[in-house]
């Protein structure tokens, strides 16, 4: 090894020609000087090792190397295992990796990993030990930590047992600086559950099962819950812009457009130097600790004149059971990470050239003939040269392609999963050879059927601007337009089309057929009830039109002859209008739907409306500076499918009970109004008696007659009598209406 500048001999220098102070040693210093801070970042300390003697030591080192080399490169001579006075190891070792990133990966992936049945590895970076174990931070003598007494936590699902016994749902409203959670009382004033000022700084968000309410602040994210609405967790990611929960509420993703900056003193220690410069953090909700952080990806290059692509959200997408989370690197690969360790599946990314988009199945799908555990996701790649576009289904963890479909003349594609993962619809926009005209085809993968067959719905000549599956069903609706899709002053004319399967024997649904098309509409949004059957077709974000059309796809009336072989009977139930509506959301029961005009988007007639599933307006409330309305989600039912069928079978019996409760509640409400009016009348009588008594005393004190009307009446009577005696005549005219003829006609 070449000597460092500190060891150069004086004989090697000519004092006559060179001045030592003028020599630039920066290149040598950069190459050979030891940077302690950087050097320590490549070292880790491994604790929890078995105690061995000198003879057993080489065997343990080789066994340990197999574990260490799964995340990086470590050599046998880079492991230092100190020995005690009794010639036995002390149960820990120091390991040097080739880079700081490998050392960080070892801490992240190997900490708490079992070495054998009796020993579990504990791995920390030396730099962390220096930071947290510096002088004054750790006491010389061990003091056992105080274990706080057990405190029973509030039940996170407490609201499911409505105190009123009516099965009501809750919602949160953000108005001005005020945030409130309320019970839905249909036509009546919402019942306040909790209300606080400045509860959030930007927006609010429920977790997928309704356990937590998330508030966003400059210093991070907080979650709230329980009947007392206490703080249940804090995630200190500064300047968060967006948050997303995993499906089972185990994990939380936060994103900020500002890279993380960790203070020199380490702050509160939650985010470390490894998180410096990152934008995404994935958190474990129970421990409130970060699992891993990621930086923004470099945006793909775009053609000149075209705007840059929008920020993709969610950037991390979850499997239905929270065991995997994946991230797309556009045009290159998909990275699948295993939870909770956040290590790459099989230690490698899935390389897919030119990949555009992907999406997980929203439920764990059990394919016909497949008995092993799997999660599915789909992805698509565009046409490149002579290679066709392709849509593929991949099984995880095997990474096996279970179905692939080649597509030609593709301009764009969108992936739409049905809520139970039974179907995947790929909306394919195709262009003609001249690229002057476009058409749309719907390629539907029947995922649960053997071999995953693909059905092609008839070509749609117009541009499809919206597509939505019926939740837990096999029907869907689309909105099409003949006009170019762009921001225009005049609302484009659209058409709404409904599709459903044919009737078929057995459990397998029939082929998808066109049910009905409604032309000359302005609609641009589809909102299915979470329970299926009912759908709201709306026009949102438009100041000229705000139509709300409520449809029933299982109408119990007479079915047209043309629809006899189809599994739907379409009926328009009601038409509504909410001027300036910006957002729409069904409640989790599917009984009510809320529409609101948010001040975030415009300042005209802000407020909210609540409708029932038939489109009847229950409540309209204009609210100044109204920002946000969000129903509280419910967890999935605990009833089995057989128990649910039994409930539906006896629905009429349950309905009688509920209808009687509604009638009693209405009668009690009427009785309460009558009682209130009676109290007001009695209060008025009492007030009048008090005023009359005061007036009597005042007149007596002033010497005035107690009844001034009696004196006036006597004077008037005397005047009339004197006028009669003088012989004057008074003519009194009387107008009498007489009905000559009356007929009654009944219009059928």
Tab-separated table of C-alpha atoms in Angstrom, residues 416-426 441-449 452-460 467-478 497-504 507-516 528 553 562-563 565-568:
chain	number	residue	atom	x	y	z
A	416	UNK	CA	-60.356	-2.094	-13.341
A	417	UNK	CA	-60.673	-4.862	-10.727
A	418	UNK	CA	-64.061	-5.988	-9.438
A	419	UNK	CA	-64.241	-5.631	-5.625
A	420	UNK	CA	-63.957	-9.385	-4.938
A	421	UNK	CA	-61.267	-9.978	-7.575
A	422	UNK	CA	-63.601	-12.210	-9.624
A	423	UNK	CA	-63.197	-10.059	-12.759
A	424	UNK	CA	-60.587	-7.776	-14.229
A	425	UNK	CA	-61.709	-5.392	-16.954
A	426	UNK	CA	-59.036	-3.860	-19.160
A	441	UNK	CA	-62.863	-2.433	-26.271
A	442	UNK	CA	-63.478	-3.997	-22.869
A	443	UNK	CA	-61.377	-7.125	-22.265
A	444	UNK	CA	-62.772	-8.960	-19.219
A	445	UNK	CA	-60.639	-11.583	-17.446
A	446	UNK	CA	-62.765	-14.163	-15.580
A	447	UNK	CA	-60.166	-14.725	-12.866
A	448	UNK	CA	-61.913	-17.426	-10.810
A	449	UNK	CA	-62.709	-19.649	-13.789
A	452	UNK	CA	-58.736	-17.440	-16.704
A	453	UNK	CA	-60.710	-17.022	-19.964
A	454	UNK	CA	-60.970	-13.539	-21.483
A	455	UNK	CA	-64.255	-12.184	-22.836
A	456	UNK	CA	-64.313	-9.248	-25.265
A	457	UNK	CA	-67.304	-6.912	-25.017
A	458	UNK	CA	-68.478	-5.373	-28.321
A	459	UNK	CA	-66.357	-2.530	-29.663
A	460	UNK	CA	-67.503	0.895	-28.420
A	467	UNK	CA	-66.013	2.787	-15.959
A	468	UNK	CA	-67.227	1.272	-12.662
A	469	UNK	CA	-68.006	-2.272	-11.507
A	470	UNK	CA	-70.948	-2.985	-9.218
A	471	UNK	CA	-69.445	-3.789	-5.767
A	472	UNK	CA	-69.753	-7.504	-4.943
A	473	UNK	CA	-71.604	-7.967	-8.235
A	474	UNK	CA	-71.052	-8.689	-11.915
A	475	UNK	CA	-72.647	-5.662	-13.570
A	476	UNK	CA	-70.959	-2.467	-14.673
A	477	UNK	CA	-71.695	0.973	-16.092
A	478	UNK	CA	-69.745	3.171	-18.496
A	497	UNK	CA	-74.560	2.491	-20.786
A	498	UNK	CA	-75.259	-0.474	-18.496
A	499	UNK	CA	-74.005	-4.041	-18.974
A	500	UNK	CA	-74.861	-7.289	-17.183
A	501	UNK	CA	-74.413	-11.057	-17.680
A	502	UNK	CA	-76.949	-13.301	-19.329
A	503	UNK	CA	-78.818	-15.766	-17.160
A	504	UNK	CA	-76.924	-19.025	-16.925
A	507	UNK	CA	-72.414	-20.746	-10.442
A	508	UNK	CA	-70.612	-19.341	-13.502
A	509	UNK	CA	-72.061	-16.063	-14.824
A	510	UNK	CA	-73.148	-15.856	-18.457
A	511	UNK	CA	-71.638	-13.672	-21.157
A	512	UNK	CA	-71.793	-9.899	-20.649
A	513	UNK	CA	-74.486	-8.162	-22.685
A	514	UNK	CA	-75.532	-4.582	-23.248
A	515	UNK	CA	-78.580	-3.709	-21.125
A	516	UNK	CA	-79.477	-0.083	-21.878
A	528	UNK	CA	-72.374	2.509	-6.963
A	553	UNK	CA	-80.855	-2.461	-11.374
A	562	UNK	CA	-86.009	-7.661	-24.369
A	563	UNK	CA	-84.395	-8.062	-20.918
A	565	UNK	CA	-82.669	-13.311	-20.404
A	566	UNK	CA	-80.548	-10.726	-18.541
A	567	UNK	CA	-79.708	-10.499	-14.828
A	568	UNK	CA	-80.908	-6.903	-14.393
